[in-house]
C-alpha positions as a Markdown table, in Angstrom:
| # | Residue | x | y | z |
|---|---|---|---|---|
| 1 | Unk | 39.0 | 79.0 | -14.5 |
| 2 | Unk | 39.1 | 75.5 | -16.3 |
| 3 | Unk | 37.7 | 72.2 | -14.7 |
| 4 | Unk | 41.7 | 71.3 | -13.3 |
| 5 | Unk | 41.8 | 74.6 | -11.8 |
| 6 | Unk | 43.7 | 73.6 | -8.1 |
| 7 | Unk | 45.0 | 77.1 | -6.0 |
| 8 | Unk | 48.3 | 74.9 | -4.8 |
| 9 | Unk | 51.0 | 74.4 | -7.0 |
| 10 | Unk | 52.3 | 70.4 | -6.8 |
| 11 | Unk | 55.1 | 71.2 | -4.5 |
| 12 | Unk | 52.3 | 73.5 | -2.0 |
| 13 | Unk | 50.0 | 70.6 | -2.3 |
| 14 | Unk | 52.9 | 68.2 | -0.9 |
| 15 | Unk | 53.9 | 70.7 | 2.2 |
| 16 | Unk | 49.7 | 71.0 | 2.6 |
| 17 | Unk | 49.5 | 67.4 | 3.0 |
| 18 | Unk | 52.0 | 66.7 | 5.3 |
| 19 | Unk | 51.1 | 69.2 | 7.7 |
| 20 | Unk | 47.8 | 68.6 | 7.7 |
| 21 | Unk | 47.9 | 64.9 | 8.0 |
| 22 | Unk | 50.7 | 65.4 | 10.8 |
| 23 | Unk | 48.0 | 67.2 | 12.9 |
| 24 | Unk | 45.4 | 64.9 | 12.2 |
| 25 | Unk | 47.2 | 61.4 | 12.2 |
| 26 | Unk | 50.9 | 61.8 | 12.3 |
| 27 | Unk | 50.3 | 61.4 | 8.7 |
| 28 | Unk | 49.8 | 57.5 | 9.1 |
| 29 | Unk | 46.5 | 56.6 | 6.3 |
| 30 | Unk | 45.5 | 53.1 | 7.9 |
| 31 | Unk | 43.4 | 54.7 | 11.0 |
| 32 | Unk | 40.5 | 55.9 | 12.2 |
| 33 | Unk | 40.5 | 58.2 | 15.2 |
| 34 | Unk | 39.2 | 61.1 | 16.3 |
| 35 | Unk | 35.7 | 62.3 | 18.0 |
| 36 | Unk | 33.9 | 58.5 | 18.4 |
| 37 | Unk | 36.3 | 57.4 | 16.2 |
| 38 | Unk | 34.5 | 58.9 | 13.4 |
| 39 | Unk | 37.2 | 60.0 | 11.0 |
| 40 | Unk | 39.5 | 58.3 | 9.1 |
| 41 | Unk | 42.8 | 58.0 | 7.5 |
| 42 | Unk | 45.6 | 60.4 | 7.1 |
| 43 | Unk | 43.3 | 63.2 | 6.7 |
| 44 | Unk | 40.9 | 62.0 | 9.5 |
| 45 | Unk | 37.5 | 62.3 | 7.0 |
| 46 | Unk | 34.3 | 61.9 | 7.9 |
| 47 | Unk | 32.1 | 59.4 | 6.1 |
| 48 | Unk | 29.8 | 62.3 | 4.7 |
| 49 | Unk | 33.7 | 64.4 | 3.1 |
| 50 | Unk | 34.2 | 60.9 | 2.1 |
| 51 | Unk | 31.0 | 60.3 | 0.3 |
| 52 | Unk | 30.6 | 63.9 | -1.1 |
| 53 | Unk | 34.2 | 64.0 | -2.6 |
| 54 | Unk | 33.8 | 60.7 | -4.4 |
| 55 | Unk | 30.2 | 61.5 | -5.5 |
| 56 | Unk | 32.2 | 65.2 | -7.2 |
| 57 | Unk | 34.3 | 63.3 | -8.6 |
| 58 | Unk | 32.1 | 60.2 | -10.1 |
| 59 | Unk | 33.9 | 57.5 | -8.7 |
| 60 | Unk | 32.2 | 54.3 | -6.5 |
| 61 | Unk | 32.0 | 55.7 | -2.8 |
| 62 | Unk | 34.8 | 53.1 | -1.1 |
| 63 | Unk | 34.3 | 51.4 | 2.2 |
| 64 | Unk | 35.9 | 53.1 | 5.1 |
| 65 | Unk | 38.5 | 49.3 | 5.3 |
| 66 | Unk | 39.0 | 50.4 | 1.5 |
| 67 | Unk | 39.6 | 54.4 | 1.7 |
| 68 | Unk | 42.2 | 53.4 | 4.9 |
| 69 | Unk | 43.6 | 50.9 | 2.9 |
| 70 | Unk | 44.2 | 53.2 | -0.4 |
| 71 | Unk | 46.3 | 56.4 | 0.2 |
| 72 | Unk | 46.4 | 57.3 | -3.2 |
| 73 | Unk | 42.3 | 57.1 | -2.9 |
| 74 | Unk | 42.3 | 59.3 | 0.2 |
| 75 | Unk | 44.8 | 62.3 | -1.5 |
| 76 | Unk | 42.4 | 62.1 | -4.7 |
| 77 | Unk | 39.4 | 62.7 | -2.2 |
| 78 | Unk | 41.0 | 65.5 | 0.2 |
| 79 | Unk | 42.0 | 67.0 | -3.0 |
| 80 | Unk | 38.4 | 67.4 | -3.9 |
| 81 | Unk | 37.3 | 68.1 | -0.4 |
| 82 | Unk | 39.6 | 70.9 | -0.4 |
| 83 | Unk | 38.6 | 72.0 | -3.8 |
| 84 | Unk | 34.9 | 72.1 | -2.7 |
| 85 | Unk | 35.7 | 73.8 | 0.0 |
| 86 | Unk | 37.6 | 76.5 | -2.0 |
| 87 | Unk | 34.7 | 77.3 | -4.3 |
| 88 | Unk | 32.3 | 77.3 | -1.3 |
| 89 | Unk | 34.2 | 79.7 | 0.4 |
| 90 | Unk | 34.4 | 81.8 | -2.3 |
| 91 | Unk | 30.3 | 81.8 | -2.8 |
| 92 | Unk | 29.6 | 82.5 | 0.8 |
| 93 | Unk | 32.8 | 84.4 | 3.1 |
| 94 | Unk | 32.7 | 87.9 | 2.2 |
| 95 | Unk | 36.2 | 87.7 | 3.4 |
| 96 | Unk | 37.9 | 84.9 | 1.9 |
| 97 | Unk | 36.2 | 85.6 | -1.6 |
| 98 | Unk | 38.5 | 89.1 | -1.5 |
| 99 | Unk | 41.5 | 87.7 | -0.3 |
| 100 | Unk | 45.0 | 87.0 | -2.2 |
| 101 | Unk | 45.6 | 83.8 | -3.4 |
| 102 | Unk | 48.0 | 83.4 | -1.4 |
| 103 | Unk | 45.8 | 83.8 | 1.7 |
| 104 | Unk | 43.3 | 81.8 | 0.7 |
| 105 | Unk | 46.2 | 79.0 | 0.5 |
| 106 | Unk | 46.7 | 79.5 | 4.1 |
| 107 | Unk | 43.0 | 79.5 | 5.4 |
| 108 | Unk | 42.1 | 76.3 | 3.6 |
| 109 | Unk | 44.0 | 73.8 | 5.7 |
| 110 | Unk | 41.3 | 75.1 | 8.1 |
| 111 | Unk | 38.7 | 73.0 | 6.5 |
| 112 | Unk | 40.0 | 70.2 | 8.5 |
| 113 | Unk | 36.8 | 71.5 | 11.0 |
| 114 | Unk | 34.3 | 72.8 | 8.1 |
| 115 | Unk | 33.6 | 75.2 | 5.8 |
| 116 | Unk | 30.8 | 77.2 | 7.3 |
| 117 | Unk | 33.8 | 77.0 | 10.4 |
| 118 | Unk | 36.2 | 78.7 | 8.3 |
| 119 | Unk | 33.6 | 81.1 | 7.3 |
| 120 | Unk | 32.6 | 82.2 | 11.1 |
| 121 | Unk | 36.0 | 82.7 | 11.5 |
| 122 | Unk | 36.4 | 84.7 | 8.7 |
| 123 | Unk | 33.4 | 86.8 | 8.5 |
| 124 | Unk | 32.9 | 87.1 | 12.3 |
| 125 | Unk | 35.9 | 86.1 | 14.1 |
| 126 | Unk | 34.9 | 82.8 | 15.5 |
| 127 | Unk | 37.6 | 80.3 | 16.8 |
| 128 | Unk | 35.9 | 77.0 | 16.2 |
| 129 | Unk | 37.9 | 73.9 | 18.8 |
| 130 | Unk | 37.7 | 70.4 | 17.7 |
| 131 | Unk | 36.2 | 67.5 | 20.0 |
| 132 | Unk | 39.8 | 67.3 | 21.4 |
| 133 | Unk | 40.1 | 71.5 | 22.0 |
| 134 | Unk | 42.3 | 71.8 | 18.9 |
| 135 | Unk | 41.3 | 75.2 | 17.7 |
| 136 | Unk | 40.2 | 76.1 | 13.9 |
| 137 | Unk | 43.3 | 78.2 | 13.7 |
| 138 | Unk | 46.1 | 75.5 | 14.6 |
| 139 | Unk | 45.9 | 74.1 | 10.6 |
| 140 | Unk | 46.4 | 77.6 | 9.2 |
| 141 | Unk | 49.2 | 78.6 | 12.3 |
| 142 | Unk | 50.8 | 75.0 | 11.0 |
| 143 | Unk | 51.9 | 77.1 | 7.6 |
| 144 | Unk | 53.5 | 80.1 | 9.5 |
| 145 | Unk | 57.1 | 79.7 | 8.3 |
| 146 | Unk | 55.7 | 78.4 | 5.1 |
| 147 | Unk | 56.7 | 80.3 | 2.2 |
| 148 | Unk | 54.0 | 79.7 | -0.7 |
| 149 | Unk | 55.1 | 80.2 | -4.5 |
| 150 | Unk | 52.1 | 82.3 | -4.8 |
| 151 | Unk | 53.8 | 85.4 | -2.9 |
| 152 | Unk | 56.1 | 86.3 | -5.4 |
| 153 | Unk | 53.2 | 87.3 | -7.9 |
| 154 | Unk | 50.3 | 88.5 | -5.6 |
């Protein structure tokens, strides 16, 4: 795989977005909410997936006032958090690292609570809840009626 290697095609990548950041923030980037208030923008990041995903991707670590104030800052980062959390996956679930592409597509919305999450609920069939009782499994269920490009070649 080359270094642009992303598993959803631009018009997945859209759809991901917008039901992920409709769970987490009614898809709104200037706020910060959750648990303590401790996560922020459309995606509702932590500081640490904030700092991590700019550090991958060499750029200055923003300010949380800046990373609210630029969505085009915060897709470029939850890119790369999701990107990290597909190659993690793949070097530690036993499951997710033999699953389609296409499955994969649906599990990784599931990051929104953590990649060793998604891996307890793959490997050992953990439901992880968030602060709020929103359960690990709500991000993937959010794709249900989703039909990803993917399907028609795995």
């Amino acid at each position: 795989m080359s270094d642009n290697y992303f598993i959803y095609t631009p018009n997945e990548w859209e759809e991901v977005k917008t039901r992920v950041g409709k769970i987490e923030s009614d898809n709104r980037y200037n706020i910060t909410g959750g648990a303590g208030n401790l996560y922020h923008g459309r995606y509702q990041m932590g500081k640490l997936a904030i700092k991590e995903a700019a550090e991958e991707l060499n750029i200055p670590i923003p300010s949380i006032e800046e990373f609210k104030n630029k969505p085009r800052l915060q897709d470029k980062l939850y890119r790369q958090f999701i990107t990290s959390g597909d190659t993690w996956l793949k070097q530690n679930s036993k499951v997710y690292k033999g699953m389609t592409e296409t499955d994969r597509k649906k599990v990784l919305p599931m990051l929104q609570l953590g990649a060793g999450n998604v891996r307890n609920f793959l490997d050992k069939g953990v439901v992880k809840e968030d602060a709020f009782k929103t359960p690990i499994t709500k991000f993937r269920d959010a794709f249900n009626d989703y039909k990803w490009e993917s399907e028609d070649i795995d």
